[in-house]
Amino acid sequence: MQGPDEDLPTLLKRNDHLNILRYLRAQKIRDPDTTIHHGKALLGPNLSNSVKGGESARLACLEQVCLAALDVQDHRLSEKCLSQLRLVTGKEAIRFRMLLARCLEAAGEGDEALAIYDNILTTHPANVLALKRKYCLAEEAPERMELLNQYLEQNSSDAAGWYEMAQLRKELGDFAGAAYAMEEVVLASPMDAPAHVELAECLASAGDYRLARKHMTQALELSPKNTRAMFGLIMVSNGYLESVSQLGKKHVVDEHDVEVAKALIQYGADKVLKTYKGTTMYSMVQKALQTYTDNLSKKHR
Protein backbone atom coordinates (compact mmCIF):
# COMPACT_ATOMS: atom_id res chain seq x y z
CA MET A 1 0.00 0.00 0.00
CA GLN A 2 1.37 3.38 -1.03
CA GLY A 3 1.34 5.90 1.81
CA PRO A 4 1.96 9.65 1.93
CA ASP A 5 5.34 10.94 0.77
CA GLU A 6 5.90 12.93 3.98
CA ASP A 7 7.01 11.41 7.27
CA LEU A 8 4.75 11.00 10.30
CA PRO A 9 6.17 13.89 12.41
CA THR A 10 5.51 16.29 9.54
CA LEU A 11 1.96 15.02 9.12
CA LEU A 12 1.32 15.22 12.86
CA LYS A 13 2.66 18.75 13.04
CA ARG A 14 0.27 19.78 10.27
CA ASN A 15 -2.65 17.80 11.77
CA ASP A 16 -3.22 16.15 8.40
CA HIS A 17 -5.73 13.64 9.78
CA LEU A 18 -6.38 11.73 6.56
CA ASN A 19 -2.74 11.27 5.64
CA ILE A 20 -1.80 10.38 9.22
CA LEU A 21 -4.24 7.48 9.03
CA ARG A 22 -2.96 6.56 5.56
CA TYR A 23 0.63 6.59 6.83
CA LEU A 24 -0.21 4.34 9.79
CA ARG A 25 -1.94 1.87 7.46
CA ALA A 26 0.83 1.88 4.88
CA GLN A 27 3.57 1.36 7.47
CA LYS A 28 1.44 -1.12 9.46
CA ILE A 29 1.92 0.90 12.64
CA ARG A 30 -0.42 -0.18 15.41
CA ASP A 31 -1.06 2.98 17.42
CA PRO A 32 -4.70 2.92 18.56
CA ASP A 33 -4.62 6.20 20.48
CA THR A 34 -3.25 8.18 17.52
CA THR A 35 -5.62 6.40 15.14
CA ILE A 36 -8.69 7.13 17.25
CA HIS A 37 -7.75 10.77 17.87
CA HIS A 38 -7.21 11.60 14.21
CA GLY A 39 -10.01 9.32 13.04
CA LYS A 40 -12.55 11.17 15.16
CA ALA A 41 -11.15 14.52 14.04
CA LEU A 42 -11.47 13.44 10.40
CA LEU A 43 -14.84 11.68 10.49
CA GLY A 44 -16.58 13.91 13.02
CA PRO A 45 -18.44 13.07 16.26
CA ASN A 46 -20.95 10.86 14.43
CA LEU A 47 -18.29 9.39 12.09
CA SER A 48 -20.39 10.58 9.16
CA ASN A 49 -18.18 13.25 7.59
CA SER A 50 -17.19 12.82 3.96
CA VAL A 51 -13.50 12.28 3.26
CA LYS A 52 -11.21 13.51 0.50
CA GLY A 53 -10.70 10.54 -1.76
CA GLY A 54 -14.32 9.48 -1.76
CA GLU A 55 -16.26 6.69 -0.09
CA SER A 56 -13.49 4.10 -0.40
CA ALA A 57 -11.12 6.33 1.60
CA ARG A 58 -13.81 6.90 4.22
CA LEU A 59 -14.50 3.16 4.55
CA ALA A 60 -10.78 2.46 5.01
CA CYS A 61 -10.68 5.03 7.82
CA LEU A 62 -13.79 3.57 9.46
CA GLU A 63 -12.24 0.09 9.44
CA GLN A 64 -8.99 1.45 10.85
CA VAL A 65 -10.70 3.35 13.67
CA CYS A 66 -12.91 0.35 14.44
CA LEU A 67 -9.92 -1.98 14.88
CA ALA A 68 -8.12 0.65 16.98
CA ALA A 69 -11.22 0.93 19.17
CA LEU A 70 -11.16 -2.84 19.69
CA ASP A 71 -7.51 -2.57 20.76
CA VAL A 72 -8.47 -0.19 23.59
CA GLN A 73 -11.78 -2.00 24.30
CA ASP A 74 -13.89 0.98 23.30
CA HIS A 75 -16.82 -1.12 22.11
CA ARG A 76 -19.17 1.83 21.76
CA LEU A 77 -16.86 3.44 19.22
CA SER A 78 -16.31 0.16 17.34
CA GLU A 79 -20.09 -0.31 17.08
CA LYS A 80 -20.51 3.22 15.69
CA CYS A 81 -17.84 2.50 13.06
CA LEU A 82 -19.54 -0.79 12.20
CA SER A 83 -22.92 0.91 11.82
CA GLN A 84 -21.49 3.56 9.50
CA LEU A 85 -19.79 0.89 7.41
CA ARG A 86 -23.01 -1.09 7.11
CA LEU A 87 -24.88 1.96 5.82
CA VAL A 88 -22.54 2.03 2.83
CA THR A 89 -21.71 -1.61 2.14
CA GLY A 90 -24.81 -3.42 3.39
CA LYS A 91 -24.81 -6.30 5.85
CA GLU A 92 -23.94 -9.00 3.29
CA ALA A 93 -20.71 -7.40 2.12
CA ILE A 94 -17.56 -9.35 3.02
CA ARG A 95 -15.96 -6.14 4.24
CA PHE A 96 -18.73 -5.59 6.77
CA ARG A 97 -18.93 -9.23 7.84
CA MET A 98 -15.18 -9.45 8.42
CA LEU A 99 -15.30 -6.39 10.66
CA LEU A 100 -18.38 -7.70 12.45
CA ALA A 101 -16.52 -10.95 13.16
CA ARG A 102 -13.59 -9.02 14.61
CA CYS A 103 -16.00 -7.18 16.91
CA LEU A 104 -17.53 -10.49 17.97
CA GLU A 105 -14.06 -11.84 18.74
CA ALA A 106 -13.34 -8.83 20.93
CA ALA A 107 -16.65 -9.38 22.74
CA GLY A 108 -15.65 -12.97 23.55
CA GLU A 109 -18.08 -14.50 21.05
CA GLY A 110 -15.55 -16.59 19.20
CA ASP A 111 -18.02 -19.21 17.95
CA GLU A 112 -20.17 -16.58 16.26
CA ALA A 113 -17.08 -15.01 14.69
CA LEU A 114 -15.90 -18.43 13.51
CA ALA A 115 -19.27 -19.08 11.88
CA ILE A 116 -18.89 -15.86 9.86
CA TYR A 117 -15.35 -16.80 8.75
CA ASP A 118 -16.53 -20.28 7.74
CA ASN A 119 -19.38 -18.79 5.74
CA ILE A 120 -17.05 -16.39 3.95
CA LEU A 121 -14.59 -19.18 3.14
CA THR A 122 -17.41 -21.33 1.75
CA THR A 123 -18.04 -18.81 -1.01
CA HIS A 124 -14.56 -17.26 -1.12
CA PRO A 125 -12.04 -20.03 -0.20
CA ALA A 126 -9.10 -17.81 -1.15
CA ASN A 127 -9.97 -15.12 1.41
CA VAL A 128 -6.64 -14.80 3.22
CA LEU A 129 -7.92 -12.60 6.06
CA ALA A 130 -10.67 -15.08 6.97
CA LEU A 131 -8.12 -17.92 7.01
CA LYS A 132 -5.81 -15.90 9.26
CA ARG A 133 -8.60 -15.12 11.70
CA LYS A 134 -9.67 -18.78 11.82
CA TYR A 135 -6.08 -19.68 12.59
CA CYS A 136 -6.00 -17.15 15.44
CA LEU A 137 -9.17 -18.66 16.92
CA ALA A 138 -8.03 -22.28 16.63
CA GLU A 139 -7.02 -23.78 19.98
CA GLU A 140 -5.47 -27.15 19.12
CA ALA A 141 -2.15 -27.47 17.30
CA PRO A 142 -3.39 -30.00 14.67
CA GLU A 143 -6.26 -27.67 13.72
CA ARG A 144 -3.91 -24.70 13.50
CA MET A 145 -1.59 -26.80 11.36
CA GLU A 146 -4.34 -27.63 8.89
CA LEU A 147 -5.41 -23.99 8.60
CA LEU A 148 -1.84 -22.82 8.21
CA ASN A 149 -1.26 -25.38 5.47
CA GLN A 150 -4.28 -24.00 3.62
CA TYR A 151 -2.92 -20.51 3.99
CA LEU A 152 0.59 -21.39 2.81
CA GLU A 153 -0.78 -23.21 -0.23
CA GLN A 154 -2.10 -19.83 -1.35
CA ASN A 155 0.73 -17.69 0.06
CA SER A 156 3.87 -19.77 -0.30
CA SER A 157 6.16 -16.72 -0.15
CA ASP A 158 4.93 -15.56 3.27
CA ALA A 159 8.00 -15.95 5.50
CA ALA A 160 6.01 -15.10 8.64
CA GLY A 161 3.60 -17.92 7.82
CA TRP A 162 6.45 -20.39 7.39
CA TYR A 163 7.99 -19.25 10.67
CA GLU A 164 4.67 -19.87 12.41
CA MET A 165 4.57 -23.30 10.81
CA ALA A 166 8.04 -24.05 12.18
CA GLN A 167 6.88 -23.17 15.70
CA LEU A 168 3.85 -25.43 15.34
CA ARG A 169 5.96 -28.30 14.06
CA LYS A 170 8.33 -27.94 17.01
CA GLU A 171 5.36 -27.88 19.37
CA LEU A 172 4.31 -31.25 17.92
CA GLY A 173 7.86 -32.64 18.09
CA ASP A 174 8.24 -32.74 14.29
CA PHE A 175 11.71 -31.22 13.99
CA ALA A 176 12.23 -32.38 10.41
CA GLY A 177 9.04 -30.54 9.46
CA ALA A 178 10.15 -27.53 11.47
CA ALA A 179 13.48 -27.52 9.62
CA TYR A 180 11.67 -27.61 6.27
CA ALA A 181 9.58 -24.60 7.30
CA MET A 182 12.63 -22.71 8.59
CA GLU A 183 14.41 -23.38 5.27
CA GLU A 184 11.62 -21.39 3.60
CA VAL A 185 12.18 -18.58 6.11
CA VAL A 186 15.91 -18.56 5.35
CA LEU A 187 15.25 -18.55 1.60
CA ALA A 188 13.12 -15.44 2.09
CA SER A 189 15.65 -13.79 4.43
CA PRO A 190 19.12 -15.23 3.70
CA MET A 191 20.89 -12.47 5.66
CA ASP A 192 18.89 -13.08 8.84
CA ALA A 193 21.34 -14.64 11.34
CA PRO A 194 18.71 -15.65 13.95
CA ALA A 195 16.80 -17.53 11.21
CA HIS A 196 19.96 -19.53 10.36
CA VAL A 197 20.43 -20.30 14.06
CA GLU A 198 16.87 -21.53 14.47
CA LEU A 199 17.11 -23.62 11.32
CA ALA A 200 20.35 -25.15 12.61
CA GLU A 201 18.69 -26.00 15.94
CA CYS A 202 15.81 -27.72 14.13
CA LEU A 203 18.22 -29.67 11.92
CA ALA A 204 20.27 -30.77 14.93
CA SER A 205 17.13 -31.90 16.75
CA ALA A 206 16.23 -33.90 13.63
CA GLY A 207 19.71 -35.49 13.63
CA ASP A 208 21.27 -33.65 10.66
CA TYR A 209 24.31 -32.25 12.45
CA ARG A 210 26.39 -31.58 9.33
CA LEU A 211 23.80 -29.27 7.78
CA ALA A 212 23.12 -27.73 11.19
CA ARG A 213 26.82 -26.94 11.47
CA LYS A 214 26.72 -25.18 8.11
CA HIS A 215 23.89 -22.87 9.18
CA MET A 216 25.42 -22.11 12.58
CA THR A 217 28.61 -21.11 10.79
CA GLN A 218 26.60 -18.96 8.40
CA ALA A 219 24.89 -17.26 11.34
CA LEU A 220 28.27 -16.38 12.86
CA GLU A 221 29.50 -14.99 9.57
CA LEU A 222 26.44 -12.73 9.42
CA SER A 223 26.51 -11.84 13.11
CA PRO A 224 29.97 -12.44 14.67
CA LYS A 225 28.81 -11.45 18.19
CA ASN A 226 25.80 -13.75 18.24
CA THR A 227 26.41 -15.80 21.41
CA ARG A 228 23.53 -18.16 20.67
CA ALA A 229 25.24 -19.06 17.40
CA MET A 230 28.59 -19.49 19.19
CA PHE A 231 27.17 -21.96 21.70
CA GLY A 232 25.07 -23.53 18.95
CA LEU A 233 28.12 -24.18 16.80
CA ILE A 234 29.78 -25.99 19.70
CA MET A 235 26.65 -28.04 20.40
CA VAL A 236 25.95 -29.17 16.83
CA SER A 237 29.63 -29.94 16.12
CA ASN A 238 29.82 -31.97 19.29
CA GLY A 239 26.57 -33.68 18.34
CA TYR A 240 28.15 -34.70 15.04
CA LEU A 241 31.19 -36.17 16.84
CA GLU A 242 28.97 -38.11 19.23
CA SER A 243 26.90 -39.49 16.34
CA VAL A 244 30.09 -40.61 14.60
CA SER A 245 31.37 -42.33 17.74
CA GLN A 246 28.21 -44.44 17.85
CA LEU A 247 28.59 -45.78 14.31
CA GLY A 248 29.69 -49.35 13.79
CA LYS A 249 33.06 -50.25 12.33
CA LYS A 250 31.50 -51.06 8.96
CA HIS A 251 30.62 -47.40 8.42
CA VAL A 252 33.20 -45.30 6.63
CA VAL A 253 33.75 -41.99 8.37
CA ASP A 254 35.17 -38.93 6.69
CA GLU A 255 38.12 -38.17 8.98
CA HIS A 256 38.51 -34.72 7.44
CA ASP A 257 34.91 -33.96 8.43
CA VAL A 258 35.66 -35.11 11.96
CA GLU A 259 38.64 -32.76 12.15
CA VAL A 260 36.51 -29.90 10.83
CA ALA A 261 33.96 -30.54 13.58
CA LYS A 262 36.71 -30.48 16.22
CA ALA A 263 38.14 -27.26 14.82
CA LEU A 264 34.70 -25.65 14.89
CA ILE A 265 34.22 -26.63 18.53
CA GLN A 266 37.51 -24.98 19.40
CA TYR A 267 36.64 -21.96 17.27
CA GLY A 268 33.26 -21.58 18.96
CA ALA A 269 34.76 -22.00 22.41
CA ASP A 270 37.41 -19.36 21.72
CA LYS A 271 34.75 -16.89 20.59
CA VAL A 272 32.59 -17.57 23.64
CA LEU A 273 35.52 -17.09 26.03
CA LYS A 274 36.50 -13.88 24.29
CA THR A 275 32.93 -12.65 24.68
CA TYR A 276 32.82 -13.38 28.42
CA LYS A 277 36.37 -12.30 29.22
CA GLY A 278 36.41 -9.75 32.01
CA THR A 279 32.93 -10.66 33.26
CA THR A 280 31.92 -12.41 36.47
CA MET A 281 30.69 -15.39 34.43
CA TYR A 282 34.02 -16.06 32.70
CA SER A 283 35.27 -18.83 35.01
CA MET A 284 31.89 -20.58 35.00
CA VAL A 285 31.68 -20.49 31.22
CA GLN A 286 35.30 -21.63 30.88
CA LYS A 287 34.64 -24.62 33.12
CA ALA A 288 31.49 -25.55 31.18
CA LEU A 289 33.32 -25.42 27.85
CA GLN A 290 36.09 -27.70 29.08
CA THR A 291 33.61 -30.57 28.81
CA TYR A 292 33.80 -30.15 25.05
CA THR A 293 37.32 -28.88 24.42
CA ASP A 294 39.14 -31.40 26.67
CA ASN A 295 37.83 -34.29 24.57
CA LEU A 296 38.96 -32.97 21.21
CA SER A 297 42.19 -35.00 21.21
CA LYS A 298 40.28 -38.25 21.68
CA LYS A 299 39.58 -40.53 18.73
CA HIS A 300 35.85 -40.60 17.96
CA ARG A 301 35.60 -44.16 16.69
mmCIF file of C-alpha atoms in Angstrom, residues 79-264:
data_model
loop_
_atom_site.group_PDB
_atom_site.id
_atom_site.type_symbol
_atom_site.label_atom_id
_atom_site.label_comp_id
_atom_site.label_asym_id
_atom_site.label_seq_id
_atom_site.Cartn_x
_atom_site.Cartn_y
_atom_site.Cartn_z
ATOM 1 C CA GLU A 79 -20.087 -0.315 17.077
ATOM 2 C CA LYS A 80 -20.507 3.219 15.694
ATOM 3 C CA CYS A 81 -17.842 2.497 13.061
ATOM 4 C CA LEU A 82 -19.539 -0.789 12.202
ATOM 5 C CA SER A 83 -22.921 0.914 11.823
ATOM 6 C CA GLN A 84 -21.485 3.563 9.504
ATOM 7 C CA LEU A 85 -19.785 0.892 7.415
ATOM 8 C CA ARG A 86 -23.007 -1.088 7.114
ATOM 9 C CA LEU A 87 -24.885 1.961 5.816
ATOM 10 C CA VAL A 88 -22.537 2.029 2.826
ATOM 11 C CA THR A 89 -21.714 -1.614 2.138
ATOM 12 C CA GLY A 90 -24.814 -3.416 3.391
ATOM 13 C CA LYS A 91 -24.811 -6.302 5.854
ATOM 14 C CA GLU A 92 -23.941 -8.999 3.289
ATOM 15 C CA ALA A 93 -20.705 -7.401 2.121
ATOM 16 C CA ILE A 94 -17.560 -9.355 3.022
ATOM 17 C CA ARG A 95 -15.959 -6.141 4.241
ATOM 18 C CA PHE A 96 -18.730 -5.590 6.769
ATOM 19 C CA ARG A 97 -18.933 -9.228 7.836
ATOM 20 C CA MET A 98 -15.181 -9.455 8.422
ATOM 21 C CA LEU A 99 -15.296 -6.394 10.659
ATOM 22 C CA LEU A 100 -18.379 -7.698 12.453
ATOM 23 C CA ALA A 101 -16.521 -10.953 13.156
ATOM 24 C CA ARG A 102 -13.595 -9.019 14.611
ATOM 25 C CA CYS A 103 -15.999 -7.175 16.913
ATOM 26 C CA LEU A 104 -17.533 -10.491 17.972
ATOM 27 C CA GLU A 105 -14.065 -11.837 18.738
ATOM 28 C CA ALA A 106 -13.344 -8.832 20.934
ATOM 29 C CA ALA A 107 -16.648 -9.380 22.745
ATOM 30 C CA GLY A 108 -15.650 -12.972 23.546
ATOM 31 C CA GLU A 109 -18.083 -14.497 21.049
ATOM 32 C CA GLY A 110 -15.547 -16.592 19.197
ATOM 33 C CA ASP A 111 -18.017 -19.211 17.948
ATOM 34 C CA GLU A 112 -20.175 -16.578 16.259
ATOM 35 C CA ALA A 113 -17.083 -15.015 14.687
ATOM 36 C CA LEU A 114 -15.896 -18.426 13.506
ATOM 37 C CA ALA A 115 -19.270 -19.079 11.876
ATOM 38 C CA ILE A 116 -18.890 -15.865 9.863
ATOM 39 C CA TYR A 117 -15.353 -16.796 8.746
ATOM 40 C CA ASP A 118 -16.532 -20.276 7.742
ATOM 41 C CA ASN A 119 -19.384 -18.788 5.741
ATOM 42 C CA ILE A 120 -17.050 -16.390 3.948
ATOM 43 C CA LEU A 121 -14.593 -19.183 3.136
ATOM 44 C CA THR A 122 -17.409 -21.332 1.753
ATOM 45 C CA THR A 123 -18.044 -18.810 -1.010
ATOM 46 C CA HIS A 124 -14.565 -17.261 -1.116
ATOM 47 C CA PRO A 125 -12.044 -20.027 -0.201
ATOM 48 C CA ALA A 126 -9.105 -17.811 -1.150
ATOM 49 C CA ASN A 127 -9.967 -15.122 1.414
ATOM 50 C CA VAL A 128 -6.644 -14.796 3.221
ATOM 51 C CA LEU A 129 -7.918 -12.600 6.057
ATOM 52 C CA ALA A 130 -10.671 -15.076 6.973
ATOM 53 C CA LEU A 131 -8.119 -17.916 7.006
ATOM 54 C CA LYS A 132 -5.815 -15.900 9.256
ATOM 55 C CA ARG A 133 -8.596 -15.118 11.698
ATOM 56 C CA LYS A 134 -9.674 -18.780 11.822
ATOM 57 C CA TYR A 135 -6.082 -19.678 12.593
ATOM 58 C CA CYS A 136 -5.996 -17.150 15.441
ATOM 59 C CA LEU A 137 -9.169 -18.657 16.917
ATOM 60 C CA ALA A 138 -8.029 -22.278 16.625
ATOM 61 C CA GLU A 139 -7.018 -23.783 19.976
ATOM 62 C CA GLU A 140 -5.470 -27.151 19.121
ATOM 63 C CA ALA A 141 -2.151 -27.465 17.300
ATOM 64 C CA PRO A 142 -3.386 -29.997 14.667
ATOM 65 C CA GLU A 143 -6.260 -27.672 13.722
ATOM 66 C CA ARG A 144 -3.913 -24.699 13.504
ATOM 67 C CA MET A 145 -1.591 -26.803 11.356
ATOM 68 C CA GLU A 146 -4.343 -27.629 8.891
ATOM 69 C CA LEU A 147 -5.410 -23.985 8.603
ATOM 70 C CA LEU A 148 -1.837 -22.816 8.211
ATOM 71 C CA ASN A 149 -1.262 -25.385 5.472
ATOM 72 C CA GLN A 150 -4.277 -24.003 3.621
ATOM 73 C CA TYR A 151 -2.922 -20.507 3.993
ATOM 74 C CA LEU A 152 0.594 -21.394 2.809
ATOM 75 C CA GLU A 153 -0.781 -23.210 -0.226
ATOM 76 C CA GLN A 154 -2.100 -19.833 -1.350
ATOM 77 C CA ASN A 155 0.729 -17.691 0.062
ATOM 78 C CA SER A 156 3.875 -19.772 -0.298
ATOM 79 C CA SER A 157 6.165 -16.723 -0.148
ATOM 80 C CA ASP A 158 4.933 -15.564 3.272
ATOM 81 C CA ALA A 159 8.002 -15.948 5.500
ATOM 82 C CA ALA A 160 6.012 -15.100 8.640
ATOM 83 C CA GLY A 161 3.604 -17.917 7.819
ATOM 84 C CA TRP A 162 6.452 -20.386 7.394
ATOM 85 C CA TYR A 163 7.987 -19.246 10.673
ATOM 86 C CA GLU A 164 4.670 -19.866 12.409
ATOM 87 C CA MET A 165 4.570 -23.299 10.805
ATOM 88 C CA ALA A 166 8.042 -24.046 12.182
ATOM 89 C CA GLN A 167 6.885 -23.170 15.696
ATOM 90 C CA LEU A 168 3.846 -25.427 15.340
ATOM 91 C CA ARG A 169 5.961 -28.300 14.056
ATOM 92 C CA LYS A 170 8.328 -27.937 17.008
ATOM 93 C CA GLU A 171 5.364 -27.881 19.372
ATOM 94 C CA LEU A 172 4.314 -31.252 17.921
ATOM 95 C CA GLY A 173 7.864 -32.639 18.088
ATOM 96 C CA ASP A 174 8.242 -32.738 14.290
ATOM 97 C CA PHE A 175 11.713 -31.224 13.990
ATOM 98 C CA ALA A 176 12.230 -32.379 10.412
ATOM 99 C CA GLY A 177 9.038 -30.544 9.457
ATOM 100 C CA ALA A 178 10.152 -27.529 11.466
ATOM 101 C CA ALA A 179 13.480 -27.523 9.622
ATOM 102 C CA TYR A 180 11.672 -27.607 6.266
ATOM 103 C CA ALA A 181 9.575 -24.599 7.303
ATOM 104 C CA MET A 182 12.627 -22.713 8.585
ATOM 105 C CA GLU A 183 14.405 -23.377 5.273
ATOM 106 C CA GLU A 184 11.619 -21.393 3.602
ATOM 107 C CA VAL A 185 12.182 -18.575 6.105
ATOM 108 C CA VAL A 186 15.914 -18.557 5.354
ATOM 109 C CA LEU A 187 15.247 -18.548 1.601
ATOM 110 C CA ALA A 188 13.123 -15.442 2.092
ATOM 111 C CA SER A 189 15.653 -13.791 4.432
ATOM 112 C CA PRO A 190 19.116 -15.235 3.702
ATOM 113 C CA MET A 191 20.893 -12.472 5.659
ATOM 114 C CA ASP A 192 18.889 -13.085 8.845
ATOM 115 C CA ALA A 193 21.343 -14.641 11.335
ATOM 116 C CA PRO A 194 18.706 -15.646 13.945
ATOM 117 C CA ALA A 195 16.804 -17.531 11.209
ATOM 118 C CA HIS A 196 19.956 -19.531 10.363
ATOM 119 C CA VAL A 197 20.426 -20.298 14.059
ATOM 120 C CA GLU A 198 16.873 -21.528 14.471
ATOM 121 C CA LEU A 199 17.107 -23.624 11.318
ATOM 122 C CA ALA A 200 20.348 -25.153 12.613
ATOM 123 C CA GLU A 201 18.691 -26.001 15.936
ATOM 124 C CA CYS A 202 15.814 -27.725 14.128
ATOM 125 C CA LEU A 203 18.225 -29.671 11.915
ATOM 126 C CA ALA A 204 20.273 -30.765 14.932
ATOM 127 C CA SER A 205 17.132 -31.899 16.751
ATOM 128 C CA ALA A 206 16.230 -33.901 13.634
ATOM 129 C CA GLY A 207 19.711 -35.486 13.628
ATOM 130 C CA ASP A 208 21.265 -33.648 10.664
ATOM 131 C CA TYR A 209 24.314 -32.248 12.452
ATOM 132 C CA ARG A 210 26.385 -31.575 9.329
ATOM 133 C CA LEU A 211 23.798 -29.270 7.783
ATOM 134 C CA ALA A 212 23.120 -27.732 11.192
ATOM 135 C CA ARG A 213 26.820 -26.942 11.470
ATOM 136 C CA LYS A 214 26.717 -25.178 8.110
ATOM 137 C CA HIS A 215 23.887 -22.871 9.184
ATOM 138 C CA MET A 216 25.421 -22.112 12.584
ATOM 139 C CA THR A 217 28.610 -21.115 10.787
ATOM 140 C CA GLN A 218 26.604 -18.961 8.403
ATOM 141 C CA ALA A 219 24.892 -17.264 11.337
ATOM 142 C CA LEU A 220 28.266 -16.380 12.860
ATOM 143 C CA GLU A 221 29.496 -14.986 9.566
ATOM 144 C CA LEU A 222 26.439 -12.734 9.418
ATOM 145 C CA SER A 223 26.509 -11.840 13.109
ATOM 146 C CA PRO A 224 29.969 -12.444 14.669
ATOM 147 C CA LYS A 225 28.815 -11.454 18.186
ATOM 148 C CA ASN A 226 25.798 -13.754 18.244
ATOM 149 C CA THR A 227 26.408 -15.801 21.410
ATOM 150 C CA ARG A 228 23.531 -18.160 20.666
ATOM 151 C CA ALA A 229 25.241 -19.062 17.398
ATOM 152 C CA MET A 230 28.588 -19.492 19.188
ATOM 153 C CA PHE A 231 27.168 -21.960 21.703
ATOM 154 C CA GLY A 232 25.073 -23.526 18.951
ATOM 155 C CA LEU A 233 28.124 -24.185 16.802
ATOM 156 C CA ILE A 234 29.783 -25.989 19.704
ATOM 157 C CA MET A 235 26.650 -28.042 20.400
ATOM 158 C CA VAL A 236 25.955 -29.168 16.832
ATOM 159 C CA SER A 237 29.627 -29.936 16.115
ATOM 160 C CA ASN A 238 29.823 -31.972 19.292
ATOM 161 C CA GLY A 239 26.568 -33.683 18.344
ATOM 162 C CA TYR A 240 28.154 -34.695 15.044
ATOM 163 C CA LEU A 241 31.192 -36.166 16.837
ATOM 164 C CA GLU A 242 28.967 -38.107 19.225
ATOM 165 C CA SER A 243 26.904 -39.491 16.341
ATOM 166 C CA VAL A 244 30.094 -40.608 14.599
ATOM 167 C CA SER A 245 31.366 -42.333 17.744
ATOM 168 C CA GLN A 246 28.207 -44.445 17.851
ATOM 169 C CA LEU A 247 28.590 -45.776 14.309
ATOM 170 C CA GLY A 248 29.687 -49.355 13.786
ATOM 171 C CA LYS A 249 33.064 -50.253 12.335
ATOM 172 C CA LYS A 250 31.503 -51.058 8.961
ATOM 173 C CA HIS A 251 30.616 -47.404 8.423
ATOM 174 C CA VAL A 252 33.199 -45.304 6.626
ATOM 175 C CA VAL A 253 33.752 -41.988 8.375
ATOM 176 C CA ASP A 254 35.174 -38.930 6.689
ATOM 177 C CA GLU A 255 38.120 -38.173 8.978
ATOM 178 C CA HIS A 256 38.509 -34.717 7.444
ATOM 179 C CA ASP A 257 34.910 -33.958 8.425
ATOM 180 C CA VAL A 258 35.665 -35.106 11.961
ATOM 181 C CA GLU A 259 38.645 -32.762 12.149
ATOM 182 C CA VAL A 260 36.513 -29.903 10.827
ATOM 183 C CA ALA A 261 33.961 -30.542 13.575
ATOM 184 C CA LYS A 262 36.711 -30.480 16.223
ATOM 185 C CA ALA A 263 38.137 -27.260 14.823
ATOM 186 C CA LEU A 264 34.696 -25.649 14.892
#
